[in-house]
GROMACS .gro file of C-alpha atoms in nm:
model
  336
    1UNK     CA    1   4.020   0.320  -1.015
    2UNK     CA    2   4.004   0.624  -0.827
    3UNK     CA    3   3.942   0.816  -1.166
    4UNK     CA    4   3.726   0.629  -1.299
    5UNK     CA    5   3.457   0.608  -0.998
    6UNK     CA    6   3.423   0.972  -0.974
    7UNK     CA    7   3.303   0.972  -1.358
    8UNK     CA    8   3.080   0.712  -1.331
    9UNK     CA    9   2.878   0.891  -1.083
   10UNK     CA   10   2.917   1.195  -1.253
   11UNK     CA   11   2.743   1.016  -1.581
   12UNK     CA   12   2.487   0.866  -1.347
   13UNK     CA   13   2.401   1.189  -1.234
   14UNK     CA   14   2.400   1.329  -1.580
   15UNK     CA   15   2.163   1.087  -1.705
   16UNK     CA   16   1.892   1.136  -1.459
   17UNK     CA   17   1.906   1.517  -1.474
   18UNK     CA   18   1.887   1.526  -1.856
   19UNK     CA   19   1.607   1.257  -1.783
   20UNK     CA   20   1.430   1.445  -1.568
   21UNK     CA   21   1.494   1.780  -1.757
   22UNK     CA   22   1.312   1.639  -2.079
   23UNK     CA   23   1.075   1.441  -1.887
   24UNK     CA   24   0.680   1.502  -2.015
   25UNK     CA   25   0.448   1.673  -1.810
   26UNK     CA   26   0.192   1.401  -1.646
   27UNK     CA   27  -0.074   1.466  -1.907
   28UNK     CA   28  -0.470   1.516  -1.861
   29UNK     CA   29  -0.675   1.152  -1.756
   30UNK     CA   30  -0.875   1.032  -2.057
   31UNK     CA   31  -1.229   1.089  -1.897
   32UNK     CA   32  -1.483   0.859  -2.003
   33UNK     CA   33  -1.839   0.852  -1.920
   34UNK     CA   34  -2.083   0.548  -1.956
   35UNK     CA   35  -2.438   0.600  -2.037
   36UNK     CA   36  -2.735   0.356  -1.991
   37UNK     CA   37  -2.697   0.127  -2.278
   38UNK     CA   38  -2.948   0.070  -2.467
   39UNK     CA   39  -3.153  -0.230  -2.678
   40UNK     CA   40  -3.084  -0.250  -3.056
   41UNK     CA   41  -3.405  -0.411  -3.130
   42UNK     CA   42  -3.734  -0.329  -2.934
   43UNK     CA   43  -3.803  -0.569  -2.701
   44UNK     CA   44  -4.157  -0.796  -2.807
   45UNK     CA   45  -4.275  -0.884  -2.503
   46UNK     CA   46  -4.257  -0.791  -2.113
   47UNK     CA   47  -4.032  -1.000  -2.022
   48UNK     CA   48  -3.791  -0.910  -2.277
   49UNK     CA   49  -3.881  -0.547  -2.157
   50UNK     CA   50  -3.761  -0.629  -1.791
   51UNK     CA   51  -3.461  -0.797  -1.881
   52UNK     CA   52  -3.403  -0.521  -2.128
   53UNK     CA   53  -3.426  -0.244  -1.830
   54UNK     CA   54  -3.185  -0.446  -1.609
   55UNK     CA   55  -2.909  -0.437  -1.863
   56UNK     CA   56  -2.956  -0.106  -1.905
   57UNK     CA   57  -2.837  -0.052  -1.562
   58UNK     CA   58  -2.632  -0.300  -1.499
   59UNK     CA   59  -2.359  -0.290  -1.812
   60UNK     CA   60  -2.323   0.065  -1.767
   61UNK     CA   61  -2.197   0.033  -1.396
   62UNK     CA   62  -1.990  -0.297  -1.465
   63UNK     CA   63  -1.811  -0.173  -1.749
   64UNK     CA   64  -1.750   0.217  -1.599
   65UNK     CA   65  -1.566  -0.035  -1.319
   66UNK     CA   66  -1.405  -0.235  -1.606
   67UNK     CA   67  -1.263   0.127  -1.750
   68UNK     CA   68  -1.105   0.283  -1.453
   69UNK     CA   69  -0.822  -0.038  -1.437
   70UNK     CA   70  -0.668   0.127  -1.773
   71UNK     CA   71  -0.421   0.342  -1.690
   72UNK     CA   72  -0.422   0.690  -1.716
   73UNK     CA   73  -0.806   0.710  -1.712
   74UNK     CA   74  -1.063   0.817  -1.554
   75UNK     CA   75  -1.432   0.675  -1.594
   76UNK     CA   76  -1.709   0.931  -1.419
   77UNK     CA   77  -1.924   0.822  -1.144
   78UNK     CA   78  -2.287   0.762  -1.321
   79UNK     CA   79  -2.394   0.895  -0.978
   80UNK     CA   80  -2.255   1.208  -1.112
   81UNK     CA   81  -2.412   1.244  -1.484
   82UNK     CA   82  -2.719   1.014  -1.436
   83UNK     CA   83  -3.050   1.158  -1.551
   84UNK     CA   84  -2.874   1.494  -1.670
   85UNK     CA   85  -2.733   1.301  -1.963
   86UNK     CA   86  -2.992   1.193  -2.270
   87UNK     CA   87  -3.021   0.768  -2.246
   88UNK     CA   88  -2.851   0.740  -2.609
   89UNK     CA   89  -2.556   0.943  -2.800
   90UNK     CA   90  -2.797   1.058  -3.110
   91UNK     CA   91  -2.972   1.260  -2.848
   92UNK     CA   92  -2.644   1.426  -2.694
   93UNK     CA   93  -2.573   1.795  -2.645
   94UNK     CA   94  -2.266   1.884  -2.664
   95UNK     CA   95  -2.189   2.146  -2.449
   96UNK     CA   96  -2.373   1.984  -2.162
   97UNK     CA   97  -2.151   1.659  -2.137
   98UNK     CA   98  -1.821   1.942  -2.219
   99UNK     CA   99  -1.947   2.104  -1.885
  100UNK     CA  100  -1.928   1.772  -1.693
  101UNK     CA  101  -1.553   1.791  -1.824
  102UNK     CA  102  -1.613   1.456  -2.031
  103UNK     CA  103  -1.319   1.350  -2.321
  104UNK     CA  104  -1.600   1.051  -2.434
  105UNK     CA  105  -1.925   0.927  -2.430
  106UNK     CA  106  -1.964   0.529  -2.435
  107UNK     CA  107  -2.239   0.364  -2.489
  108UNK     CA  108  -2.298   0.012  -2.489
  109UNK     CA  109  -2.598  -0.176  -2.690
  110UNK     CA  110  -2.710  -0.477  -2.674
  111UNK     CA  111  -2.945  -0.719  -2.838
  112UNK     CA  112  -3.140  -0.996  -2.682
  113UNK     CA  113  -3.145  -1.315  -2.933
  114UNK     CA  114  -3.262  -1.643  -2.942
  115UNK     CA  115  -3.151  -1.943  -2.679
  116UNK     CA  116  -3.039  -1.684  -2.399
  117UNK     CA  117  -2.770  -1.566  -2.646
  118UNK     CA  118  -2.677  -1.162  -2.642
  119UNK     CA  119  -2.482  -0.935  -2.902
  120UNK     CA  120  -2.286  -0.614  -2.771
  121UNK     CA  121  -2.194  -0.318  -2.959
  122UNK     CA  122  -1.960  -0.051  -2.820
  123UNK     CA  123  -2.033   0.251  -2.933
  124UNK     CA  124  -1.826   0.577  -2.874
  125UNK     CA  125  -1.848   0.936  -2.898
  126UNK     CA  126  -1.572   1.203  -2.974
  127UNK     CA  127  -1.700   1.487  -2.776
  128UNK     CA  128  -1.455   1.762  -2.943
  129UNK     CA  129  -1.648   1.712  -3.266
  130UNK     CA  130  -1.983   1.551  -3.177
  131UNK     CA  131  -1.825   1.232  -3.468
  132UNK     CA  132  -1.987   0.834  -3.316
  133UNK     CA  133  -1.768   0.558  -3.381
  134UNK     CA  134  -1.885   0.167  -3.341
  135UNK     CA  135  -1.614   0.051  -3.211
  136UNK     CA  136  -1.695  -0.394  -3.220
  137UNK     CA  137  -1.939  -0.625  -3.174
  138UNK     CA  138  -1.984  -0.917  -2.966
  139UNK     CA  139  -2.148  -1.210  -2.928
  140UNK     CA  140  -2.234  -1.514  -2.706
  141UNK     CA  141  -2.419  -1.688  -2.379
  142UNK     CA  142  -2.576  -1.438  -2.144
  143UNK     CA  143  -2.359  -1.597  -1.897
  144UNK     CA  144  -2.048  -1.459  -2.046
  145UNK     CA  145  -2.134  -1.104  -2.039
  146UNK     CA  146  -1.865  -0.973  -1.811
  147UNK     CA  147  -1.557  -1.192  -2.003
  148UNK     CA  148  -1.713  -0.951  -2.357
  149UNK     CA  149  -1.753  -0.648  -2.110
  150UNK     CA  150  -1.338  -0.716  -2.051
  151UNK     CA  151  -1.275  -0.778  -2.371
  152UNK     CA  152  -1.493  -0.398  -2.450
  153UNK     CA  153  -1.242  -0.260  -2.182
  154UNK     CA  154  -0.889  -0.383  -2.363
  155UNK     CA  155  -1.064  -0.253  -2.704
  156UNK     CA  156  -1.094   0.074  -2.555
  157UNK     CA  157  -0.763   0.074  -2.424
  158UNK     CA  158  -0.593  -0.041  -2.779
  159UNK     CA  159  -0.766   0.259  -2.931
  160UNK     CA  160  -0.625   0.492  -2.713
  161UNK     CA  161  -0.317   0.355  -2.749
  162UNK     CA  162  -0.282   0.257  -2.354
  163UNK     CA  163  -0.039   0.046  -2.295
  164UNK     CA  164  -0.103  -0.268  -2.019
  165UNK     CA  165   0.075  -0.439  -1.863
  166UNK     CA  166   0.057  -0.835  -1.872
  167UNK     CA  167  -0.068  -0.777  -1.500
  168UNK     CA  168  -0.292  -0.518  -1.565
  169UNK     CA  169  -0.481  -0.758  -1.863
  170UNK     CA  170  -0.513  -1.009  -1.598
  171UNK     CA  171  -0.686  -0.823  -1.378
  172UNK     CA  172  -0.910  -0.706  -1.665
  173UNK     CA  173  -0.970  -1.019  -1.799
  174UNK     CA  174  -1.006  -1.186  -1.467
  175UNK     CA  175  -1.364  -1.190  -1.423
  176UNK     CA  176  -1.568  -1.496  -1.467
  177UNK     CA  177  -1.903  -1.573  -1.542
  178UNK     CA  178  -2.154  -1.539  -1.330
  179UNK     CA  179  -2.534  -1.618  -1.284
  180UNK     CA  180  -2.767  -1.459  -1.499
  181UNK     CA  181  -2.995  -1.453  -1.200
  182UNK     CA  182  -2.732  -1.259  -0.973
  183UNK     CA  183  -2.697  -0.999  -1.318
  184UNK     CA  184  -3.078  -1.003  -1.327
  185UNK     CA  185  -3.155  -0.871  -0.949
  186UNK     CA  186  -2.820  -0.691  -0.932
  187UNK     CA  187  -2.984  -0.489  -1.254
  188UNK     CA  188  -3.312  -0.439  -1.110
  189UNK     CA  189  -3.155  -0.324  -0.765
  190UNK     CA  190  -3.014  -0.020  -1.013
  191UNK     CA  191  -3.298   0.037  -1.156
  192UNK     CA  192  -3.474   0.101  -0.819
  193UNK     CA  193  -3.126   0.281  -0.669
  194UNK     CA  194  -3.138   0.530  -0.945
  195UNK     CA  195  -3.478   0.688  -0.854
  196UNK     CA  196  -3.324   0.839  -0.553
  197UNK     CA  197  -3.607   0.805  -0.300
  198UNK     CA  198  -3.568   0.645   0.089
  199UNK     CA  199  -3.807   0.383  -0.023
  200UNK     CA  200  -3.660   0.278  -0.370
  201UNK     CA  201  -3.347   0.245  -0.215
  202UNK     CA  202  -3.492  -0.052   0.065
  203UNK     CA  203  -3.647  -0.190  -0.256
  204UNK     CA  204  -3.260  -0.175  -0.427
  205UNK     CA  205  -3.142  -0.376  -0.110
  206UNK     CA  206  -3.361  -0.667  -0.126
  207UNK     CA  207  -3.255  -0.707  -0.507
  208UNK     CA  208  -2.925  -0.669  -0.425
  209UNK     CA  209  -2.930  -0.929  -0.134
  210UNK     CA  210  -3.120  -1.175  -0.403
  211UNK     CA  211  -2.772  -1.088  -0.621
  212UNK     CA  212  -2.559  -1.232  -0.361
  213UNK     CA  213  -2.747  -1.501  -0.296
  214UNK     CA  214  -2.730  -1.610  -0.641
  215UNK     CA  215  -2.387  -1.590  -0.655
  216UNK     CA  216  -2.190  -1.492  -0.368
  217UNK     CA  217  -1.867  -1.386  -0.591
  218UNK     CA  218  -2.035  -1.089  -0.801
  219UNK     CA  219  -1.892  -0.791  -0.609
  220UNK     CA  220  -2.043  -0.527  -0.765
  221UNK     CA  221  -2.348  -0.598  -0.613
  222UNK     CA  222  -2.163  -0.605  -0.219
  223UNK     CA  223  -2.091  -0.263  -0.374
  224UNK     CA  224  -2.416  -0.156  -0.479
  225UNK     CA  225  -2.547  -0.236  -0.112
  226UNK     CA  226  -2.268  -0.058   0.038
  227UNK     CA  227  -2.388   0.238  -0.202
  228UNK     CA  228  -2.728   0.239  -0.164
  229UNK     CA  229  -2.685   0.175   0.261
  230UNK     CA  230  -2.467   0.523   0.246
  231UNK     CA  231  -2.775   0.654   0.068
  232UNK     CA  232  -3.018   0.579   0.380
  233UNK     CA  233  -2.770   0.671   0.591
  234UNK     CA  234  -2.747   1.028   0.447
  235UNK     CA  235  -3.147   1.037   0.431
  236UNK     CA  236  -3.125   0.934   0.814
  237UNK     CA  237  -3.349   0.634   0.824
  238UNK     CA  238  -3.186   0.416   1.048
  239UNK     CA  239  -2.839   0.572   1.028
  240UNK     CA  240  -2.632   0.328   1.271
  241UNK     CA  241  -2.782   0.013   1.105
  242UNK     CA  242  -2.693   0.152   0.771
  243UNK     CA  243  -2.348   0.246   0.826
  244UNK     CA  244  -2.258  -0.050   0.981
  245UNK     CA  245  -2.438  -0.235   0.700
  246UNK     CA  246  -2.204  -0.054   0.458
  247UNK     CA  247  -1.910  -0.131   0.623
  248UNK     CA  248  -1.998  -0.534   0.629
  249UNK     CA  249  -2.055  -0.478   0.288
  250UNK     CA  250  -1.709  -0.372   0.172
  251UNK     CA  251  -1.558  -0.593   0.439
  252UNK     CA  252  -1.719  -0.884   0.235
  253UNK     CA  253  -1.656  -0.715  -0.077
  254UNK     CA  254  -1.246  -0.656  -0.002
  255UNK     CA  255  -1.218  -1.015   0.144
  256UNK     CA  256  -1.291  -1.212  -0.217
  257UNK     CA  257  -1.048  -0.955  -0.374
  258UNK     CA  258  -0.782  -0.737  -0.178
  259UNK     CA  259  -0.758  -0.476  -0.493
  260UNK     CA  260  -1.136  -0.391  -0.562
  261UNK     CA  261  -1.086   0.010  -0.582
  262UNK     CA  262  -1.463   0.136  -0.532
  263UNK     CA  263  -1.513  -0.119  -0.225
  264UNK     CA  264  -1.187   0.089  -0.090
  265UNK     CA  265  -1.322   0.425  -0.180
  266UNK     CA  266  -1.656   0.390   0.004
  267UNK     CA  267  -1.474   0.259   0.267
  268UNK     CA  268  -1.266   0.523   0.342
  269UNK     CA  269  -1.621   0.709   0.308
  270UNK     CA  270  -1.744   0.503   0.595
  271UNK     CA  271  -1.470   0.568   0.795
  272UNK     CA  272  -1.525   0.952   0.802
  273UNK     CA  273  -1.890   0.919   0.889
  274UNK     CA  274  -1.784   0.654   1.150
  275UNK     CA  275  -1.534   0.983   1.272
  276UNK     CA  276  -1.235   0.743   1.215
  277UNK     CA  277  -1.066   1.019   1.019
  278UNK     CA  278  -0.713   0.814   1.005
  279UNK     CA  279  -0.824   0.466   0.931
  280UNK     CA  280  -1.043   0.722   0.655
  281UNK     CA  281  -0.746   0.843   0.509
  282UNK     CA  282  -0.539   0.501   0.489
  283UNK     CA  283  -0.827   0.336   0.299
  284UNK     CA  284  -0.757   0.673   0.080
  285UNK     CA  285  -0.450   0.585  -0.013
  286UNK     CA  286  -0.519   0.237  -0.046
  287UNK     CA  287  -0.765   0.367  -0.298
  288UNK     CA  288  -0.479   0.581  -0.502
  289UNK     CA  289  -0.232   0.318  -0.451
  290UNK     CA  290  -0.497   0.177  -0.738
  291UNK     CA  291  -0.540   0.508  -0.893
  292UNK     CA  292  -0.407   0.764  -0.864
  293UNK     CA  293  -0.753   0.961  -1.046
  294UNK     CA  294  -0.966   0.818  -0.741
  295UNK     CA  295  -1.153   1.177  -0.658
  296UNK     CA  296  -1.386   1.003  -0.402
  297UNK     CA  297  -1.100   0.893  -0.217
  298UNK     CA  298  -0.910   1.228  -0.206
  299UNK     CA  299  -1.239   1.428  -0.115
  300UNK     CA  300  -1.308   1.135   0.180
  301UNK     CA  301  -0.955   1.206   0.241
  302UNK     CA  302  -0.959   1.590   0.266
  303UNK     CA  303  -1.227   1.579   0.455
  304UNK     CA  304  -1.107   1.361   0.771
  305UNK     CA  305  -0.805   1.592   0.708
  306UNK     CA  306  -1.004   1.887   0.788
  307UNK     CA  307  -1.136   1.742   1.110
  308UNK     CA  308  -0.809   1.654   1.221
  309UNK     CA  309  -0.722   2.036   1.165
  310UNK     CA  310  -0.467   1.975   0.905
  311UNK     CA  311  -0.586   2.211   0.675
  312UNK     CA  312  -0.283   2.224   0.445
  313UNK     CA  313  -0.316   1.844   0.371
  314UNK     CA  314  -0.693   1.901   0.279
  315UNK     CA  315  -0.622   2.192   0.022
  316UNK     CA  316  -0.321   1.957  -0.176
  317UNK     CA  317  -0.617   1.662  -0.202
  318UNK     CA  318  -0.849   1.917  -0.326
  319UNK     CA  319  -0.675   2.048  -0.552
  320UNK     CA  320  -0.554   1.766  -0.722
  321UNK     CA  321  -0.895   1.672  -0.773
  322UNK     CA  322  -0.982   2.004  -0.953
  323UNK     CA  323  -0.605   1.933  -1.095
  324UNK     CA  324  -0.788   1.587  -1.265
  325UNK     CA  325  -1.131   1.733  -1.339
  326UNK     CA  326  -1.191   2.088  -1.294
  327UNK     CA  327  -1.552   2.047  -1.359
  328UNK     CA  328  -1.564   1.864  -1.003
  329UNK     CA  329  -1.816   2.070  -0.770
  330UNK     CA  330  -1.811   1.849  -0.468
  331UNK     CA  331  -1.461   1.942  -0.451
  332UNK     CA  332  -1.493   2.325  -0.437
  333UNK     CA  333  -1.775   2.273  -0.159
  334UNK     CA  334  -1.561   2.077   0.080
  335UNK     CA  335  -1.354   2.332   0.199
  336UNK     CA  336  -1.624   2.589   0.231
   0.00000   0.00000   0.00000
């Protein structure tokens, strides 16, 4: 026995250093961007036109959220690329969306039918040779829009070959339906959030607040408030009433589901301007803990770290943001 236990450890030992030895590097996220989708057939009337902008807006943002619970993957903020990007993919230049260190371009179309019916087409673009790909189609009730926007994500993640977990397709898949009403203000509230003016943005709040009361389980629209409340805040028009807004906002948002990474991202956002720097930071982690490609979180994070003069722990965050996305400027100006 005495023998023998010696070797075993010795194997056990061997094993993990030839494991470790041979072990892959962690490769590049697959960075996706979303880009307002867009109506396959022109829209007759104006109130086709109006529903037509709010889906525009609105399947974008739901389905960039949809994308960043594969793993290994990282979907860019449409903050980031809005406006600088054409609104469809036959329009695309290249070497701009290359510069905003993008793998693919998605695009989702749609097409209003008869009896409040809707058909979605994923569409996808290889940016390393320019080559579009239609990737499915889909079709049913209005109301089921987000199930065939979860049902877009796992067809994304088949085709790059990412593997999920039975957990991870859960929480994909988890979403129900939800009023068309809530989608309908919750859309319009983008459109006016987009425009990036003080007054557009109190317009995107009362839409917004319409979104919830429609249907007080459709996060993304405690998130959108949350957003566009950060936005007045940072314009100064009523700062306190804003941030505190926020905050409620996400509170709300994290209460209906504990694992809702953007509600923990702007969090830890609202903790910094609150000058909470450590509740800022564990909301950062909380954030990773989700994933690990979160660069609002880490930039949130480095800077509370920098207030709390721990420089060192600032320049690691940093720099695994450039690490993820080199193309990142926010991240280069934060330790200015």
């Amino acid at each position: 026995m005495k023998t023998v236990k010696p070797f075993f450890f010795f194997l056990l030992f061997s094993l993990i250093f030839v494991s470790t030895s041979f072990a892959k590097e962690k490769a590049y996220p697959l960075r996706l961007a979303v880009i307002d989708s867009t109506n396959v057939f022109p829209a007759e009337n104006k109130k086709e036109q109006a529903r037509e902008t709010v889906y525009a807006y609105a399947l974008p943002e739901i389905f960039s959220q949809y994308l960043r619970k594969i793993p290994e993957t990282m979907a860019l903020d449409r903050d980031v690329i809005h406006g600088a990007l054409p609104y469809s993919l036959k329009n695309v230049k290249l070497n701009q969306v290359i510069d905003f260190g993008i793998d693919y371009l998605i695009q989702v179309e749609f097409a209003l039918l008869e009896d409040k019916r809707i058909e979605l087409h994923l569409k996808m673009m290889d940016v390393s040779d320019g080559k579009i790909e239609s990737l499915r189609k889909l079709r049913g009730q209005e109301e089921k829009i987000l199930e065939m926007l979860s049902d877009f994500t796992l067809v994304v993640a088949q085709y790059f070959k990412r593997d999920l977990t039975k957990k991870q397709i859960k929480e994909i898949k988890k979403s129900e339906s939800v009023s068309i009403s809530s989608m309908y203000r919750y859309g319009r509230g983008l459109d006016f959030y987009f425009k990036k003016q003080p007054g557009a943005a109190v317009l995107a709040l009362e839409q917004f607040k319409k979104a919830e009361f429609f249907d007080l389980l459709f996060l993304p629209a405690y998130v959108a408030r949350a957003k566009t409340n950060l936005f007045l805040y940072s314009n100064k028009v009523q700062p306190k009433r804003n941030l505190d807004a926020a905050y409620e906002n996400l509170r709300k948002a994290l209460f209906t589901d504990s694992k809702y990474l953007e509600a923990y991202e702007l969090l830890s956002q609202v903790y910094y301007e609150k000058g909470n720097y450590v509740d800022s930071i564990r909301e950062g982690f909380r954030a990773l803990r989700l994933n690990s490609f979160s660069a609002d979180a880490r930039l949130s994070m480095a800077r509370s770290y920098l207030k709390m003069d721990k420089r060192s722990n600032a320049v690691e965050q940093v720099e695994k943001v450039l690490e993820i996305n080199p193309t990142n400027i926010e991240a280069r100006k934060v330790l200015e």
